[in-house]
PDB file of C-alpha atoms and ligand atoms in Angstrom:
ATOM      1  CA  UNK A   1      10.595  19.544  -7.718  1.00 93.00           C
ATOM      2  CA  UNK A   2      10.094  15.930  -8.743  1.00 96.00           C
ATOM      3  CA  UNK A   3       9.005  14.956 -12.266  1.00 95.00           C
ATOM      4  CA  UNK A   4       6.587  12.090 -12.739  1.00 98.00           C
ATOM      5  CA  UNK A   5       5.313  11.011 -16.148  1.00 98.00           C
ATOM      6  CA  UNK A   6       1.545  10.629 -16.454  1.00 98.00           C
ATOM      7  CA  UNK A   7       1.094   7.637 -18.742  1.00 98.00           C
ATOM      8  CA  UNK A   8       0.896   3.850 -18.885  1.00 98.00           C
ATOM      9  CA  UNK A   9       2.776   3.781 -22.200  1.00 98.00           C
ATOM     10  CA  UNK A  10       5.993   1.803 -21.673  1.00 98.00           C
ATOM     11  CA  UNK A  11       7.861   3.426 -24.580  1.00 98.00           C
ATOM     12  CA  UNK A  12       7.170   6.906 -23.257  1.00 97.00           C
ATOM     13  CA  UNK A  13       8.146   5.844 -19.740  1.00 98.00           C
ATOM     14  CA  UNK A  14      11.436   4.416 -21.100  1.00 97.00           C
ATOM     15  CA  UNK A  15      12.111   7.622 -23.069  1.00 97.00           C
ATOM     16  CA  UNK A  16      11.551   9.784 -19.970  1.00 96.00           C
ATOM     17  CA  UNK A  17      13.677   7.429 -17.854  1.00 96.00           C
ATOM     18  CA  UNK A  18      16.485   7.569 -20.445  1.00 96.00           C
ATOM     19  CA  UNK A  19      16.478  11.366 -20.167  1.00 95.00           C
ATOM     20  CA  UNK A  20      17.710  10.843 -16.600  1.00 95.00           C
ATOM     21  CA  UNK A  21      15.304  13.223 -14.883  1.00 94.00           C
ATOM     22  CA  UNK A  22      12.346  10.964 -14.115  1.00 97.00           C
ATOM     23  CA  UNK A  23      11.281  10.502 -10.484  1.00 98.00           C
ATOM     24  CA  UNK A  24       8.153   8.393 -10.923  1.00 98.00           C
ATOM     25  CA  UNK A  25       4.998   7.503 -12.852  1.00 98.00           C
ATOM     26  CA  UNK A  26       1.285   8.078 -12.366  1.00 98.00           C
ATOM     27  CA  UNK A  27      -1.385   6.013 -14.068  1.00 97.00           C
ATOM     28  CA  UNK A  28      -5.155   5.871 -13.854  1.00 97.00           C
ATOM     29  CA  UNK A  29      -7.762   3.439 -15.235  1.00 97.00           C
ATOM     30  CA  UNK A  30      -8.279   5.648 -18.328  1.00 97.00           C
ATOM     31  CA  UNK A  31      -4.544   5.681 -19.118  1.00 97.00           C
ATOM     32  CA  UNK A  32      -4.367   1.875 -18.686  1.00 97.00           C
ATOM     33  CA  UNK A  33      -7.395   1.434 -20.982  1.00 97.00           C
ATOM     34  CA  UNK A  34      -5.776   3.743 -23.567  1.00 97.00           C
ATOM     35  CA  UNK A  35      -2.867   1.279 -23.764  1.00 97.00           C
ATOM     36  CA  UNK A  36      -5.297  -1.644 -24.145  1.00 97.00           C
ATOM     37  CA  UNK A  37      -4.308  -3.166 -20.779  1.00 97.00           C
ATOM     38  CA  UNK A  38      -7.259  -5.208 -19.512  1.00 95.00           C
ATOM     39  CA  UNK A  39      -7.902  -8.047 -17.076  1.00 95.00           C
ATOM     40  CA  UNK A  40      -6.751  -8.167 -13.458  1.00 94.00           C
ATOM     41  CA  UNK A  41      -3.553 -10.160 -14.079  1.00 96.00           C
ATOM     42  CA  UNK A  42      -2.497  -8.110 -17.127  1.00 97.00           C
ATOM     43  CA  UNK A  43      -3.063  -4.904 -15.208  1.00 97.00           C
ATOM     44  CA  UNK A  44      -0.972  -6.121 -12.270  1.00 97.00           C
ATOM     45  CA  UNK A  45       1.807  -7.324 -14.615  1.00 98.00           C
ATOM     46  CA  UNK A  46       1.811  -3.946 -16.340  1.00 98.00           C
ATOM     47  CA  UNK A  47       2.348  -2.135 -13.027  1.00 98.00           C
ATOM     48  CA  UNK A  48       5.308  -4.412 -12.304  1.00 98.00           C
ATOM     49  CA  UNK A  49       6.774  -3.711 -15.770  1.00 98.00           C
ATOM     50  CA  UNK A  50       6.519   0.040 -15.100  1.00 98.00           C
ATOM     51  CA  UNK A  51       8.238  -0.386 -11.728  1.00 98.00           C
ATOM     52  CA  UNK A  52      11.081  -2.258 -13.419  1.00 98.00           C
ATOM     53  CA  UNK A  53      11.678   0.668 -15.828  1.00 97.00           C
ATOM     54  CA  UNK A  54      11.702   3.592 -13.362  1.00 97.00           C
ATOM     55  CA  UNK A  55      13.572   4.295 -10.136  1.00 92.00           C
ATOM     56  CA  UNK A  56      10.688   5.901  -8.291  1.00 97.00           C
ATOM     57  CA  UNK A  57       7.110   5.833  -7.127  1.00 98.00           C
ATOM     58  CA  UNK A  58       4.450   4.336  -9.395  1.00 98.00           C
ATOM     59  CA  UNK A  59       0.821   5.208  -8.668  1.00 98.00           C
ATOM     60  CA  UNK A  60      -1.648   2.352  -9.240  1.00 98.00           C
ATOM     61  CA  UNK A  61      -5.308   3.234  -8.833  1.00 98.00           C
ATOM     62  CA  UNK A  62      -7.994   1.175  -7.089  1.00 98.00           C
ATOM     63  CA  UNK A  63     -11.265   0.709  -8.951  1.00 98.00           C
ATOM     64  CA  UNK A  64     -13.428  -0.132  -5.924  1.00 98.00           C
ATOM     65  CA  UNK A  65     -15.459   2.672  -4.387  1.00 98.00           C
ATOM     66  CA  UNK A  66     -16.293   1.016  -1.052  1.00 98.00           C
ATOM     67  CA  UNK A  67     -13.978   0.907   1.976  1.00 98.00           C
ATOM     68  CA  UNK A  68     -13.556  -2.891   2.126  1.00 98.00           C
ATOM     69  CA  UNK A  69     -12.915  -3.127  -1.603  1.00 98.00           C
ATOM     70  CA  UNK A  70     -10.414  -0.286  -1.608  1.00 98.00           C
ATOM     71  CA  UNK A  71      -8.328  -1.639   1.267  1.00 98.00           C
ATOM     72  CA  UNK A  72      -8.322  -5.151  -0.229  1.00 98.00           C
ATOM     73  CA  UNK A  73      -7.244  -3.820  -3.628  1.00 98.00           C
ATOM     74  CA  UNK A  74      -4.767  -1.436  -2.019  1.00 98.00           C
ATOM     75  CA  UNK A  75      -3.054  -4.263  -0.126  1.00 98.00           C
ATOM     76  CA  UNK A  76      -2.837  -6.385  -3.284  1.00 98.00           C
ATOM     77  CA  UNK A  77      -1.418  -3.498  -5.347  1.00 98.00           C
ATOM     78  CA  UNK A  78       1.097  -2.515  -2.656  1.00 98.00           C
ATOM     79  CA  UNK A  79       2.334  -6.123  -2.444  1.00 98.00           C
ATOM     80  CA  UNK A  80       3.169  -6.124  -6.180  1.00 98.00           C
ATOM     81  CA  UNK A  81       6.303  -3.998  -5.792  1.00 98.00           C
ATOM     82  CA  UNK A  82       7.880  -1.702  -3.154  1.00 98.00           C
ATOM     83  CA  UNK A  83       7.610   1.264  -5.562  1.00 98.00           C
ATOM     84  CA  UNK A  84       3.813   1.065  -5.787  1.00 98.00           C
ATOM     85  CA  UNK A  85       1.787   3.923  -4.299  1.00 98.00           C
ATOM     86  CA  UNK A  86      -1.928   3.144  -4.004  1.00 98.00           C
ATOM     87  CA  UNK A  87      -4.075   5.757  -5.703  1.00 98.00           C
ATOM     88  CA  UNK A  88      -7.425   6.324  -4.007  1.00 98.00           C
ATOM     89  CA  UNK A  89     -10.229   8.748  -4.981  1.00 98.00           C
ATOM     90  CA  UNK A  90     -11.172  11.517  -2.554  1.00 98.00           C
ATOM     91  CA  UNK A  91     -14.563  10.132  -1.541  1.00 98.00           C
ATOM     92  CA  UNK A  92     -15.762   9.302   1.983  1.00 98.00           C
ATOM     93  CA  UNK A  93     -14.715   5.633   1.887  1.00 98.00           C
ATOM     94  CA  UNK A  94     -11.497   6.680   0.113  1.00 98.00           C
ATOM     95  CA  UNK A  95     -10.489   8.869   3.066  1.00 98.00           C
ATOM     96  CA  UNK A  96     -11.186   5.973   5.452  1.00 98.00           C
ATOM     97  CA  UNK A  97      -9.175   3.642   3.213  1.00 98.00           C
ATOM     98  CA  UNK A  98      -6.229   6.097   3.127  1.00 98.00           C
ATOM     99  CA  UNK A  99      -6.302   6.242   6.936  1.00 98.00           C
ATOM    100  CA  UNK A 100      -6.236   2.438   7.132  1.00 98.00           C
ATOM    101  CA  UNK A 101      -3.583   1.941   4.430  1.00 98.00           C
ATOM    102  CA  UNK A 102      -1.277   4.602   5.885  1.00 98.00           C
ATOM    103  CA  UNK A 103      -1.602   3.002   9.348  1.00 98.00           C
ATOM    104  CA  UNK A 104      -0.290  -0.204   7.719  1.00 98.00           C
ATOM    105  CA  UNK A 105       2.673   1.640   6.187  1.00 98.00           C
ATOM    106  CA  UNK A 106       1.192   1.561   2.658  1.00 98.00           C
ATOM    107  CA  UNK A 107       1.796   4.778   0.735  1.00 98.00           C
ATOM    108  CA  UNK A 108      -1.156   6.470  -0.923  1.00 98.00           C
ATOM    109  CA  UNK A 109      -1.938   9.105  -3.547  1.00 98.00           C
ATOM    110  CA  UNK A 110      -5.328  10.744  -3.037  1.00 98.00           C
ATOM    111  CA  UNK A 111      -6.647  11.584  -6.481  1.00 98.00           C
ATOM    112  CA  UNK A 112      -9.342  13.735  -8.116  1.00 98.00           C
ATOM    113  CA  UNK A 113      -8.642  16.677  -5.799  1.00 98.00           C
ATOM    114  CA  UNK A 114     -10.422  19.868  -6.873  1.00 98.00           C
ATOM    115  CA  UNK A 115     -10.569  21.877  -3.623  1.00 98.00           C
ATOM    116  CA  UNK A 116      -8.383  22.736  -0.591  1.00 98.00           C
ATOM    117  CA  UNK A 117     -10.932  21.014   1.680  1.00 98.00           C
ATOM    118  CA  UNK A 118     -10.503  17.707  -0.120  1.00 98.00           C
ATOM    119  CA  UNK A 119      -6.720  18.057   0.175  1.00 98.00           C
ATOM    120  CA  UNK A 120      -7.065  18.799   3.895  1.00 98.00           C
ATOM    121  CA  UNK A 121      -9.046  15.603   4.546  1.00 98.00           C
ATOM    122  CA  UNK A 122      -6.560  13.516   2.552  1.00 98.00           C
ATOM    123  CA  UNK A 123      -3.597  15.000   4.452  1.00 98.00           C
ATOM    124  CA  UNK A 124      -5.282  14.429   7.818  1.00 98.00           C
ATOM    125  CA  UNK A 125      -5.894  10.794   6.815  1.00 98.00           C
ATOM    126  CA  UNK A 126      -2.150  10.427   6.165  1.00 98.00           C
ATOM    127  CA  UNK A 127      -1.950  10.463   2.360  1.00 98.00           C
ATOM    128  CA  UNK A 128       1.589  10.438   0.993  1.00 98.00           C
ATOM    129  CA  UNK A 129       0.494  12.571  -1.971  1.00 98.00           C
ATOM    130  CA  UNK A 130      -2.550  14.602  -2.977  1.00 98.00           C
ATOM    131  CA  UNK A 131      -3.240  15.044  -6.686  1.00 98.00           C
ATOM    132  CA  UNK A 132      -4.966  18.334  -7.541  1.00 98.00           C
ATOM    133  CA  UNK A 133      -6.075  18.298 -11.211  1.00 98.00           C
ATOM    134  CA  UNK A 134      -4.988  21.582 -12.798  1.00 98.00           C
ATOM    135  CA  UNK A 135      -6.052  21.104 -16.425  1.00 98.00           C
ATOM    136  CA  UNK A 136      -9.527  19.839 -15.628  1.00 98.00           C
ATOM    137  CA  UNK A 137     -10.115  22.925 -13.429  1.00 98.00           C
ATOM    138  CA  UNK A 138      -8.834  25.206 -16.205  1.00 98.00           C
ATOM    139  CA  UNK A 139     -11.347  23.476 -18.499  1.00 98.00           C
ATOM    140  CA  UNK A 140     -14.145  24.829 -16.274  1.00 98.00           C
ATOM    141  CA  UNK A 141     -12.845  28.443 -16.294  1.00 98.00           C
ATOM    142  CA  UNK A 142     -11.364  27.956 -12.808  1.00 98.00           C
ATOM    143  CA  UNK A 143      -7.679  28.682 -12.175  1.00 98.00           C
ATOM    144  CA  UNK A 144      -6.082  25.278 -11.557  1.00 98.00           C
ATOM    145  CA  UNK A 145      -2.726  26.764 -10.549  1.00 98.00           C
ATOM    146  CA  UNK A 146      -4.414  28.819  -7.827  1.00 98.00           C
ATOM    147  CA  UNK A 147      -5.459  25.540  -6.192  1.00 98.00           C
ATOM    148  CA  UNK A 148      -1.807  24.453  -6.082  1.00 98.00           C
ATOM    149  CA  UNK A 149      -0.843  27.722  -4.318  1.00 98.00           C
ATOM    150  CA  UNK A 150      -3.652  27.286  -1.774  1.00 98.00           C
ATOM    151  CA  UNK A 151      -2.816  23.664  -0.925  1.00 98.00           C
ATOM    152  CA  UNK A 152       0.949  24.342  -0.717  1.00 98.00           C
ATOM    153  CA  UNK A 153       0.267  27.256   1.661  1.00 98.00           C
ATOM    154  CA  UNK A 154      -2.140  25.205   3.806  1.00 98.00           C
ATOM    155  CA  UNK A 155       0.259  22.254   4.122  1.00 98.00           C
ATOM    156  CA  UNK A 156       3.088  24.674   4.991  1.00 98.00           C
ATOM    157  CA  UNK A 157       1.017  26.471   7.646  1.00 98.00           C
ATOM    158  CA  UNK A 158       0.044  23.253   9.405  1.00 97.00           C
ATOM    159  CA  UNK A 159       3.199  21.236   8.751  1.00 98.00           C
ATOM    160  CA  UNK A 160       1.530  18.396   6.855  1.00 98.00           C
ATOM    161  CA  UNK A 161       4.068  16.008   5.336  1.00 98.00           C
ATOM    162  CA  UNK A 162       1.711  15.101   2.473  1.00 98.00           C
ATOM    163  CA  UNK A 163       3.285  16.070  -0.858  1.00 98.00           C
ATOM    164  CA  UNK A 164       1.444  18.152  -3.439  1.00 98.00           C
ATOM    165  CA  UNK A 165       1.497  16.217  -6.716  1.00 98.00           C
ATOM    166  CA  UNK A 166       0.194  18.561  -9.402  1.00 98.00           C
ATOM    167  CA  UNK A 167      -1.760  16.486 -11.929  1.00 98.00           C
ATOM    168  CA  UNK A 168      -3.752  16.979 -15.123  1.00 98.00           C
ATOM    169  CA  UNK A 169      -0.879  19.022 -16.491  1.00 98.00           C
ATOM    170  CA  UNK A 170      -1.553  19.784 -20.122  1.00 96.00           C
ATOM    171  CA  UNK A 171       1.452  21.797 -21.307  1.00 97.00           C
ATOM    172  CA  UNK A 172       4.915  23.082 -20.497  1.00 97.00           C
ATOM    173  CA  UNK A 173       3.802  26.396 -18.976  1.00 97.00           C
ATOM    174  CA  UNK A 174       1.805  24.467 -16.369  1.00 98.00           C
ATOM    175  CA  UNK A 175       5.099  22.899 -15.205  1.00 98.00           C
ATOM    176  CA  UNK A 176       6.726  26.315 -14.757  1.00 97.00           C
ATOM    177  CA  UNK A 177       3.653  27.568 -12.877  1.00 98.00           C
ATOM    178  CA  UNK A 178       3.803  24.498 -10.590  1.00 98.00           C
ATOM    179  CA  UNK A 179       7.448  25.291  -9.806  1.00 97.00           C
ATOM    180  CA  UNK A 180       6.473  28.878  -8.922  1.00 98.00           C
ATOM    181  CA  UNK A 181       3.602  27.634  -6.746  1.00 98.00           C
ATOM    182  CA  UNK A 182       5.911  25.275  -4.841  1.00 98.00           C
ATOM    183  CA  UNK A 183       4.396  21.918  -5.867  1.00 98.00           C
ATOM    184  CA  UNK A 184       6.475  18.963  -4.652  1.00 98.00           C
ATOM    185  CA  UNK A 185       5.813  16.950  -7.805  1.00 98.00           C
ATOM    186  CA  UNK A 186       4.441  17.583 -11.277  1.00 98.00           C
ATOM    187  CA  UNK A 187       3.088  14.613 -13.220  1.00 98.00           C
ATOM    188  CA  UNK A 188       3.220  15.457 -16.888  1.00 96.00           C
ATOM    189  CA  UNK A 189       2.811  14.125 -20.398  1.00 96.00           C
ATOM    190  CA  UNK A 190       6.191  13.483 -22.051  1.00 95.00           C
ATOM    191  CA  UNK A 191       5.491  16.306 -24.536  1.00 96.00           C
ATOM    192  CA  UNK A 192       5.222  18.850 -21.700  1.00 97.00           C
ATOM    193  CA  UNK A 193       8.537  17.698 -20.185  1.00 95.00           C
ATOM    194  CA  UNK A 194      10.306  17.855 -23.559  1.00 96.00           C
ATOM    195  CA  UNK A 195       8.753  21.282 -24.157  1.00 97.00           C
ATOM    196  CA  UNK A 196      10.987  22.648 -21.387  1.00 97.00           C
ATOM    197  CA  UNK A 197      13.887  22.301 -23.839  1.00 97.00           C
ATOM    198  CA  UNK A 198      12.348  24.565 -26.475  1.00 97.00           C
ATOM    199  CA  UNK A 199      13.863  27.966 -27.139  1.00 97.00           C
ATOM    200  CA  UNK A 200      14.532  29.526 -30.566  1.00 98.00           C
ATOM    201  CA  UNK A 201      17.700  31.242 -29.262  1.00 98.00           C
ATOM    202  CA  UNK A 202      19.103  27.834 -28.291  1.00 98.00           C
ATOM    203  CA  UNK A 203      18.422  26.535 -31.817  1.00 98.00           C
ATOM    204  CA  UNK A 204      19.874  29.598 -33.594  1.00 98.00           C
ATOM    205  CA  UNK A 205      22.819  29.816 -31.149  1.00 98.00           C
ATOM    206  CA  UNK A 206      23.757  26.172 -31.713  1.00 98.00           C
ATOM    207  CA  UNK A 207      23.444  26.594 -35.502  1.00 98.00           C
ATOM    208  CA  UNK A 208      25.835  29.570 -35.412  1.00 98.00           C
ATOM    209  CA  UNK A 209      28.359  27.775 -33.172  1.00 98.00           C
ATOM    210  CA  UNK A 210      28.486  24.795 -35.556  1.00 98.00           C
ATOM    211  CA  UNK A 211      28.724  27.009 -38.673  1.00 98.00           C
ATOM    212  CA  UNK A 212      31.583  29.051 -37.152  1.00 98.00           C
ATOM    213  CA  UNK A 213      33.416  25.824 -36.232  1.00 98.00           C
ATOM    214  CA  UNK A 214      33.086  24.569 -39.811  1.00 97.00           C
ATOM    215  CA  UNK A 215      34.339  27.891 -41.241  1.00 97.00           C
ATOM    216  CA  UNK A 216      37.764  27.436 -39.653  1.00 96.00           C
ATOM    217  CA  UNK A 217      37.949  23.644 -39.327  1.00 96.00           C
ATOM    218  CA  UNK A 218      36.404  22.707 -42.658  1.00 83.00           C
TER     219      UNK A 218
HETATM  220  C1  E4P B 301      -3.359  12.114 -12.335  1.00 58.95           C
HETATM  221  O1  E4P B 301      -2.663  11.350 -11.752  1.00 58.95           O
HETATM  222  C2  E4P B 301      -4.137  11.797 -13.519  1.00 58.95           C
HETATM  223  O2  E4P B 301      -3.683  10.567 -14.015  1.00 58.95           O
HETATM  224  C3  E4P B 301      -3.978  12.758 -14.663  1.00 58.95           C
HETATM  225  O3  E4P B 301      -3.031  13.754 -14.377  1.00 58.95           O
HETATM  226  C4  E4P B 301      -5.256  13.260 -15.219  1.00 58.95           C
HETATM  227  O4  E4P B 301      -4.962  14.094 -16.321  1.00 58.95           O
HETATM  228  P1  E4P B 301      -6.049  14.497 -17.415  1.00 58.95           P
HETATM  229  O5  E4P B 301      -6.953  15.520 -16.814  1.00 58.95           O
HETATM  230  O6  E4P B 301      -5.236  15.059 -18.538  1.00 58.95           O
HETATM  231  O7  E4P B 301      -6.787  13.244 -17.774  1.00 58.95           O
END
């Protein structure tokens, strides 16, 4: 399973890249705003900076909601860097835009997926990735991980090449559940990735090893 980091924060992206296990980055307009990135040129420059840090796909989201606007923005974003994947919302014009962009060889990530039907339309339109939002479903008392199982099974049954990119991951256990569900990618906060390291027996075991070494070596 591939690991993407879900942030526009360059320090966090560098830290994840330095760990040596990072496969890509996802951003969205809220994450860009959180970092104070504003204005068309600054936003584009920021995407390029991210691409220069990581060796993998970088999702850059369109802000238009009409077909013409989305394809124009998508072409501009894709031209910024070969690693850019154009992120498009799963609305009617978004599906049409994904169909157009994929026919031009531009890779897409269909976002804000909350049902298998939405994932089906995105896959049929040729999306490279679909992004089901686990945490936001959990927030509504609906099992987000169950959606990952259902989409993975559907894509397997019909042989869709679209990859399931589990998004809105809130904690480390979500990552493990995505692995069990067969997600192709999990996009996570850095804290959730680092949480995979945590185990008290590792901490106590390492402490004992070092104490025993000191006992005989001084
Ligand atoms: C997906 O690509 C989104 O950027 C993200 O995972 C949304 O997560 P949130 O629900 O924590 O905002």
